[in-house]
mmCIF file of C-alpha atoms and ligand atoms in Angstrom:
data_model
loop_
_atom_site.group_PDB
_atom_site.id
_atom_site.type_symbol
_atom_site.label_atom_id
_atom_site.label_comp_id
_atom_site.label_asym_id
_atom_site.label_seq_id
_atom_site.Cartn_x
_atom_site.Cartn_y
_atom_site.Cartn_z
ATOM 1 C CA MET Z 1 13.446 4.659 32.641
ATOM 2 C CA ARG Z 2 13.028 3.925 28.923
ATOM 3 C CA LEU Z 3 9.518 4.125 27.446
ATOM 4 C CA PHE Z 4 8.243 1.441 25.058
ATOM 5 C CA LEU Z 5 4.982 1.077 23.162
ATOM 6 C CA ASP Z 6 3.101 -2.205 23.604
ATOM 7 C CA THR Z 7 1.526 -2.535 20.163
ATOM 8 C CA ALA Z 8 2.082 -3.933 16.681
ATOM 9 C CA ASN Z 9 0.217 -1.078 14.997
ATOM 10 C CA ILE Z 10 2.609 0.894 12.783
ATOM 11 C CA ASP Z 11 0.480 4.069 12.761
ATOM 12 C CA GLU Z 12 0.497 4.238 16.579
ATOM 13 C CA ILE Z 13 4.247 3.592 16.585
ATOM 14 C CA ARG Z 14 4.953 6.286 13.951
ATOM 15 C CA GLU Z 15 2.876 8.876 15.830
ATOM 16 C CA ILE Z 16 4.545 8.334 19.206
ATOM 17 C CA ASN Z 17 7.987 7.990 17.584
ATOM 18 C CA ARG Z 18 7.647 11.574 16.284
ATOM 19 C CA TRP Z 19 7.574 12.788 19.914
ATOM 20 C CA GLY Z 20 11.217 11.732 20.342
ATOM 21 C CA VAL Z 21 10.634 9.731 23.538
ATOM 22 C CA LEU Z 22 10.140 6.219 22.180
ATOM 23 C CA SER Z 23 12.970 3.796 22.993
ATOM 24 C CA GLY Z 24 11.398 0.529 21.846
ATOM 25 C CA VAL Z 25 8.346 -1.590 21.134
ATOM 26 C CA THR Z 26 7.005 -4.820 22.634
ATOM 27 C CA THR Z 27 4.760 -7.078 20.584
ATOM 28 C CA ASN Z 28 3.042 -10.332 21.457
ATOM 29 C CA PRO Z 29 1.028 -12.822 19.364
ATOM 30 C CA SER Z 30 -2.299 -11.216 20.353
ATOM 31 C CA LEU Z 31 -1.110 -7.746 19.308
ATOM 32 C CA VAL Z 32 0.268 -9.048 15.987
ATOM 33 C CA ALA Z 33 -3.017 -10.905 15.324
ATOM 34 C CA LYS Z 34 -4.922 -7.601 15.600
ATOM 35 C CA GLU Z 35 -3.006 -6.251 12.576
ATOM 36 C CA HIS Z 36 -4.367 -9.018 10.264
ATOM 37 C CA GLY Z 37 -1.175 -9.083 8.204
ATOM 38 C CA ASP Z 38 1.762 -11.363 7.609
ATOM 39 C CA PRO Z 39 3.620 -11.296 10.967
ATOM 40 C CA GLU Z 40 7.033 -11.010 9.292
ATOM 41 C CA ALA Z 41 5.892 -7.969 7.319
ATOM 42 C CA VAL Z 42 4.391 -6.404 10.470
ATOM 43 C CA TRP Z 43 7.626 -6.959 12.434
ATOM 44 C CA LYS Z 44 9.879 -5.733 9.589
ATOM 45 C CA GLU Z 45 8.061 -2.414 9.389
ATOM 46 C CA ILE Z 46 8.403 -1.917 13.165
ATOM 47 C CA LEU Z 47 12.073 -2.962 13.225
ATOM 48 C CA ALA Z 48 12.822 -0.387 10.514
ATOM 49 C CA GLU Z 49 10.744 2.398 12.087
ATOM 50 C CA VAL Z 50 12.141 2.477 15.637
ATOM 51 C CA ASP Z 51 15.791 2.828 16.512
ATOM 52 C CA GLY Z 52 15.492 0.774 19.712
ATOM 53 C CA ASP Z 53 14.661 -2.646 21.134
ATOM 54 C CA ILE Z 54 11.790 -4.435 19.393
ATOM 55 C CA SER Z 55 10.511 -7.561 21.172
ATOM 56 C CA LEU Z 56 9.268 -10.367 18.895
ATOM 57 C CA GLU Z 57 7.678 -13.337 20.619
ATOM 58 C CA THR Z 58 8.352 -17.028 19.980
ATOM 59 C CA THR Z 59 5.314 -19.296 19.653
ATOM 60 C CA GLU Z 60 6.839 -22.798 19.583
ATOM 61 C CA PRO Z 61 6.003 -24.627 22.831
ATOM 62 C CA ASP Z 62 9.030 -26.971 22.914
ATOM 63 C CA ALA Z 63 12.583 -25.906 23.680
ATOM 64 C CA GLY Z 64 14.306 -27.107 20.484
ATOM 65 C CA PRO Z 65 11.906 -25.536 17.977
ATOM 66 C CA MET Z 66 11.620 -22.446 20.224
ATOM 67 C CA TYR Z 67 15.412 -22.022 20.138
ATOM 68 C CA GLU Z 68 15.434 -22.258 16.327
ATOM 69 C CA GLU Z 69 12.519 -19.850 16.055
ATOM 70 C CA GLY Z 70 14.348 -17.464 18.394
ATOM 71 C CA GLN Z 71 17.464 -17.565 16.236
ATOM 72 C CA ARG Z 72 15.341 -16.789 13.187
ATOM 73 C CA LEU Z 73 13.640 -13.848 14.921
ATOM 74 C CA ALA Z 74 16.968 -12.490 16.215
ATOM 75 C CA GLY Z 75 18.329 -12.615 12.653
ATOM 76 C CA MET Z 76 15.610 -10.279 11.367
ATOM 77 C CA ALA Z 77 17.417 -7.118 12.519
ATOM 78 C CA PRO Z 78 20.102 -6.005 15.004
ATOM 79 C CA ASN Z 79 17.444 -4.337 17.191
ATOM 80 C CA ALA Z 80 15.346 -7.513 17.552
ATOM 81 C CA VAL Z 81 14.878 -8.849 21.085
ATOM 82 C CA VAL Z 82 13.454 -12.371 21.364
ATOM 83 C CA LYS Z 83 10.616 -13.054 23.796
ATOM 84 C CA VAL Z 84 10.438 -16.462 25.419
ATOM 85 C CA PRO Z 85 7.714 -17.428 27.903
ATOM 86 C CA MET Z 86 8.405 -18.157 31.578
ATOM 87 C CA THR Z 87 8.088 -21.924 31.183
ATOM 88 C CA ALA Z 88 10.620 -24.719 31.566
ATOM 89 C CA PRO Z 89 11.090 -24.972 27.753
ATOM 90 C CA GLY Z 90 11.240 -21.158 27.629
ATOM 91 C CA LEU Z 91 14.098 -21.169 30.151
ATOM 92 C CA GLU Z 92 15.938 -23.883 28.237
ATOM 93 C CA ALA Z 93 15.587 -22.169 24.855
ATOM 94 C CA GLY Z 94 16.231 -18.745 26.412
ATOM 95 C CA ARG Z 95 19.451 -19.904 28.064
ATOM 96 C CA ARG Z 96 20.751 -21.281 24.753
ATOM 97 C CA LEU Z 97 19.788 -18.101 22.900
ATOM 98 C CA ALA Z 98 21.393 -15.891 25.567
ATOM 99 C CA ALA Z 99 24.571 -18.013 25.373
ATOM 100 C CA ASP Z 100 24.606 -17.326 21.597
ATOM 101 C CA GLY Z 101 24.485 -13.592 22.346
ATOM 102 C CA VAL Z 102 20.787 -13.136 21.506
ATOM 103 C CA ARG Z 103 19.049 -10.592 23.730
ATOM 104 C CA ILE Z 104 16.055 -12.306 25.316
ATOM 105 C CA ASN Z 105 12.989 -10.928 27.048
ATOM 106 C CA VAL Z 106 11.408 -13.424 29.445
ATOM 107 C CA THR Z 107 7.693 -12.725 29.273
ATOM 108 C CA LEU Z 108 4.588 -13.715 31.275
ATOM 109 C CA VAL Z 109 6.395 -13.208 34.595
ATOM 110 C CA PHE Z 110 4.111 -12.935 37.603
ATOM 111 C CA SER Z 111 6.344 -13.542 40.641
ATOM 112 C CA PRO Z 112 9.756 -12.594 42.063
ATOM 113 C CA ALA Z 113 10.702 -16.314 42.024
ATOM 114 C CA GLN Z 114 10.156 -16.429 38.262
ATOM 115 C CA ALA Z 115 12.187 -13.226 37.901
ATOM 116 C CA ILE Z 116 15.152 -14.886 39.661
ATOM 117 C CA LEU Z 117 15.045 -17.717 37.102
ATOM 118 C CA ALA Z 118 14.989 -15.223 34.223
ATOM 119 C CA ALA Z 119 18.045 -13.404 35.581
ATOM 120 C CA GLU Z 120 19.902 -16.674 36.148
ATOM 121 C CA ILE Z 121 19.650 -17.665 32.468
ATOM 122 C CA GLY Z 122 21.113 -14.292 31.466
ATOM 123 C CA ALA Z 123 17.933 -12.615 30.240
ATOM 124 C CA TYR Z 124 18.387 -9.159 28.727
ATOM 125 C CA CYS Z 125 15.084 -8.258 30.327
ATOM 126 C CA VAL Z 126 12.316 -9.692 32.443
ATOM 127 C CA SER Z 127 8.682 -8.654 31.952
ATOM 128 C CA PRO Z 128 6.410 -8.715 35.014
ATOM 129 C CA PHE Z 129 2.765 -8.174 33.950
ATOM 130 C CA LEU Z 130 1.359 -5.710 36.508
ATOM 131 C CA GLY Z 131 -2.152 -5.146 35.171
ATOM 132 C CA ARG Z 132 -2.921 -8.847 34.819
ATOM 133 C CA LEU Z 133 -1.885 -9.384 38.454
ATOM 134 C CA ASP Z 134 -4.168 -6.531 39.528
ATOM 135 C CA ASP Z 135 -6.971 -8.134 37.473
ATOM 136 C CA VAL Z 136 -6.890 -11.227 39.701
ATOM 137 C CA GLY Z 137 -6.771 -9.208 42.920
ATOM 138 C CA ALA Z 138 -2.997 -9.464 43.427
ATOM 139 C CA ASP Z 139 -0.602 -6.546 43.980
ATOM 140 C CA GLY Z 140 1.141 -6.030 40.629
ATOM 141 C CA MET Z 141 3.132 -3.015 41.792
ATOM 142 C CA GLY Z 142 4.254 -4.866 44.934
ATOM 143 C CA VAL Z 143 5.609 -7.698 42.747
ATOM 144 C CA LEU Z 144 7.439 -5.163 40.562
ATOM 145 C CA ARG Z 145 8.973 -3.467 43.626
ATOM 146 C CA ASP Z 146 10.179 -6.831 44.981
ATOM 147 C CA ILE Z 147 11.742 -7.744 41.642
ATOM 148 C CA CYS Z 148 13.537 -4.379 41.384
ATOM 149 C CA GLU Z 149 14.810 -4.739 44.950
ATOM 150 C CA LEU Z 150 16.015 -8.300 44.587
ATOM 151 C CA TYR Z 151 17.778 -7.537 41.284
ATOM 152 C CA ALA Z 152 19.578 -4.632 42.992
ATOM 153 C CA VAL Z 153 20.490 -6.726 46.072
ATOM 154 C CA GLN Z 154 21.796 -9.572 43.897
ATOM 155 C CA GLY Z 155 23.475 -7.315 41.340
ATOM 156 C CA TYR Z 156 21.614 -8.978 38.446
ATOM 157 C CA ALA Z 157 22.322 -7.312 35.100
ATOM 158 C CA SER Z 158 18.888 -8.068 33.564
ATOM 159 C CA ASN Z 159 16.606 -5.095 32.898
ATOM 160 C CA VAL Z 160 13.252 -4.971 34.634
ATOM 161 C CA LEU Z 161 10.589 -4.191 32.017
ATOM 162 C CA ALA Z 162 7.292 -3.235 33.652
ATOM 163 C CA ALA Z 163 4.544 -4.607 31.386
ATOM 164 C CA SER Z 164 0.762 -4.780 31.240
ATOM 165 C CA LEU Z 165 0.512 -1.162 32.420
ATOM 166 C CA ARG Z 166 -3.023 0.223 32.355
ATOM 167 C CA HIS Z 167 -2.788 3.913 33.344
ATOM 168 C CA PRO Z 168 -0.283 6.766 33.817
ATOM 169 C CA MET Z 169 0.163 6.154 37.570
ATOM 170 C CA HIS Z 170 1.370 2.627 36.766
ATOM 171 C CA VAL Z 171 4.118 4.294 34.703
ATOM 172 C CA VAL Z 172 5.039 6.782 37.447
ATOM 173 C CA GLU Z 173 5.093 4.125 40.166
ATOM 174 C CA ALA Z 174 7.136 1.769 37.963
ATOM 175 C CA ALA Z 175 9.711 4.553 37.543
ATOM 176 C CA LEU Z 176 9.791 5.159 41.315
ATOM 177 C CA ALA Z 177 10.231 1.425 41.919
ATOM 178 C CA GLY Z 178 13.337 1.510 39.721
ATOM 179 C CA ALA Z 179 12.079 -0.307 36.604
ATOM 180 C CA HIS Z 180 14.501 0.139 33.706
ATOM 181 C CA VAL Z 181 11.757 0.093 31.059
ATOM 182 C CA ALA Z 182 7.978 0.619 30.998
ATOM 183 C CA THR Z 183 5.931 -0.677 28.087
ATOM 184 C CA MET Z 184 2.400 0.576 27.612
ATOM 185 C CA PRO Z 185 -0.426 0.640 25.069
ATOM 186 C CA TYR Z 186 -0.970 3.678 22.836
ATOM 187 C CA ASP Z 187 -3.844 5.053 24.970
ATOM 188 C CA VAL Z 188 -1.707 5.069 28.132
ATOM 189 C CA PHE Z 189 1.171 6.724 26.247
ATOM 190 C CA THR Z 190 -1.071 9.525 24.978
ATOM 191 C CA LYS Z 191 -2.487 10.046 28.494
ATOM 192 C CA LEU Z 192 1.034 10.740 29.832
ATOM 193 C CA VAL Z 193 1.145 14.051 27.993
ATOM 194 C CA LYS Z 194 -2.255 15.281 29.155
ATOM 195 C CA HIS Z 195 -3.148 17.489 32.128
ATOM 196 C CA PRO Z 196 -6.326 19.620 32.344
ATOM 197 C CA LEU Z 197 -4.361 22.564 33.793
ATOM 198 C CA THR Z 198 -2.094 22.504 30.729
ATOM 199 C CA ASP Z 199 -5.178 22.809 28.472
ATOM 200 C CA VAL Z 200 -6.718 25.601 30.566
ATOM 201 C CA GLY Z 201 -3.395 27.450 30.830
ATOM 202 C CA LEU Z 202 -2.729 27.237 27.108
ATOM 203 C CA GLU Z 203 -6.236 28.391 26.238
ATOM 204 C CA LYS Z 204 -5.763 31.494 28.428
ATOM 205 C CA PHE Z 205 -2.306 32.278 27.022
ATOM 206 C CA LEU Z 206 -3.610 32.036 23.458
ATOM 207 C CA ALA Z 207 -6.720 34.122 24.231
ATOM 208 C CA ASP Z 208 -4.521 36.866 25.770
ATOM 209 C CA TRP Z 209 -2.223 36.728 22.754
ATOM 210 C CA ARG Z 210 -5.156 37.079 20.360
ATOM 211 C CA ALA Z 211 -6.293 40.137 22.414
ATOM 212 C CA ILE Z 212 -2.852 41.757 21.921
ATOM 213 C CA GLU Z 213 -3.050 41.084 18.203
ATOM 214 C CA ALA Z 214 -6.570 42.568 18.023
ATOM 215 C CA ASP Z 215 -5.286 45.752 19.759
ATOM 216 C CA GLN Z 216 -2.566 46.331 17.190
ATOM 217 C CA PRO Z 217 -3.281 49.137 14.731
HETATM 218 C C1 E4P K 1 4.358 -7.058 27.273
HETATM 219 O O1 E4P K 1 5.357 -7.331 26.630
HETATM 220 C C2 E4P K 1 3.008 -7.531 26.934
HETATM 221 O O2 E4P K 1 2.835 -7.506 25.534
HETATM 222 C C3 E4P K 1 1.917 -6.690 27.504
HETATM 223 O O3 E4P K 1 2.380 -5.668 28.344
HETATM 224 C C4 E4P K 1 0.696 -7.417 27.960
HETATM 225 O O4 E4P K 1 -0.222 -6.472 28.433
HETATM 226 P P1 E4P K 1 -1.796 -6.767 28.588
HETATM 227 O O5 E4P K 1 -2.008 -7.411 29.909
HETATM 228 O O6 E4P K 1 -2.413 -5.401 28.523
HETATM 229 O O7 E4P K 1 -2.198 -7.648 27.426
#
C-alpha cells in the first residue's frame, strides 16, 4: 500500500519526503486555502518536490468548465492527478479526461455504489472518505472493505485510495482491507513511526552505551 500525505504544506511534505516512504500527496481546496498563497505556486512546489502522484482538485461545478480546468491541471506536470467530485458533472468531466489519458481521482466518495460509477468511467483512483463517514455514525472502514472487495470481484483496474484517515489504526486496517493507497494528514503520518516501547528501549540502549564509554580508561 502506497502512503500519501494529505496536505498542501510544503514544509510537512519536505519533512516526510526525507523519510523515503512518501509516494504522493493529495490536496483539496480547503488544504490549499490554509496555505494563503497563489494555488498554482503552492501546487508547483509540491509537484516538483515529490516524485509521485500529486492530486489537484477541480473547482468548476459544471462538466464543460470542469473538463477544461482538469486539462489545465493535468498539464502542470507529468505527476499531476486530477480530482473530480463524485457528482453527475464530475462523472461527465472525469470520463472525458480519462478518455484523453488524464489520470483522475474521483473524490468525496461515501458509498460502494459511487465507487462502481468511478471505476466505470475509468478513474485512476477512487477516494472513499472514512473519517467523515465515522463522524456521522456510519462505518467508514466497512465501506472501504466493501469497495476493495467489489473492485477485486469485478476486476476493476482503479486504485482504492483510503482518505480522511484520522489515526494509525485507520492506516493499518486500510492496508488489511486491501487499499492500494492511504492518504493521511501530517500528524497521523508522524504517529505511524512512534511506539512508547521504542522510546524506552532506545533510552536504555543509549544509557548502557554511555556507561561503557564512562568505563573506558
Ligand atoms: C482526500 O483526498 C481528502 O483531501 C481528505 O482525505 C479529506 O480528509 P478530511 O476528512 O480529514 O478533511
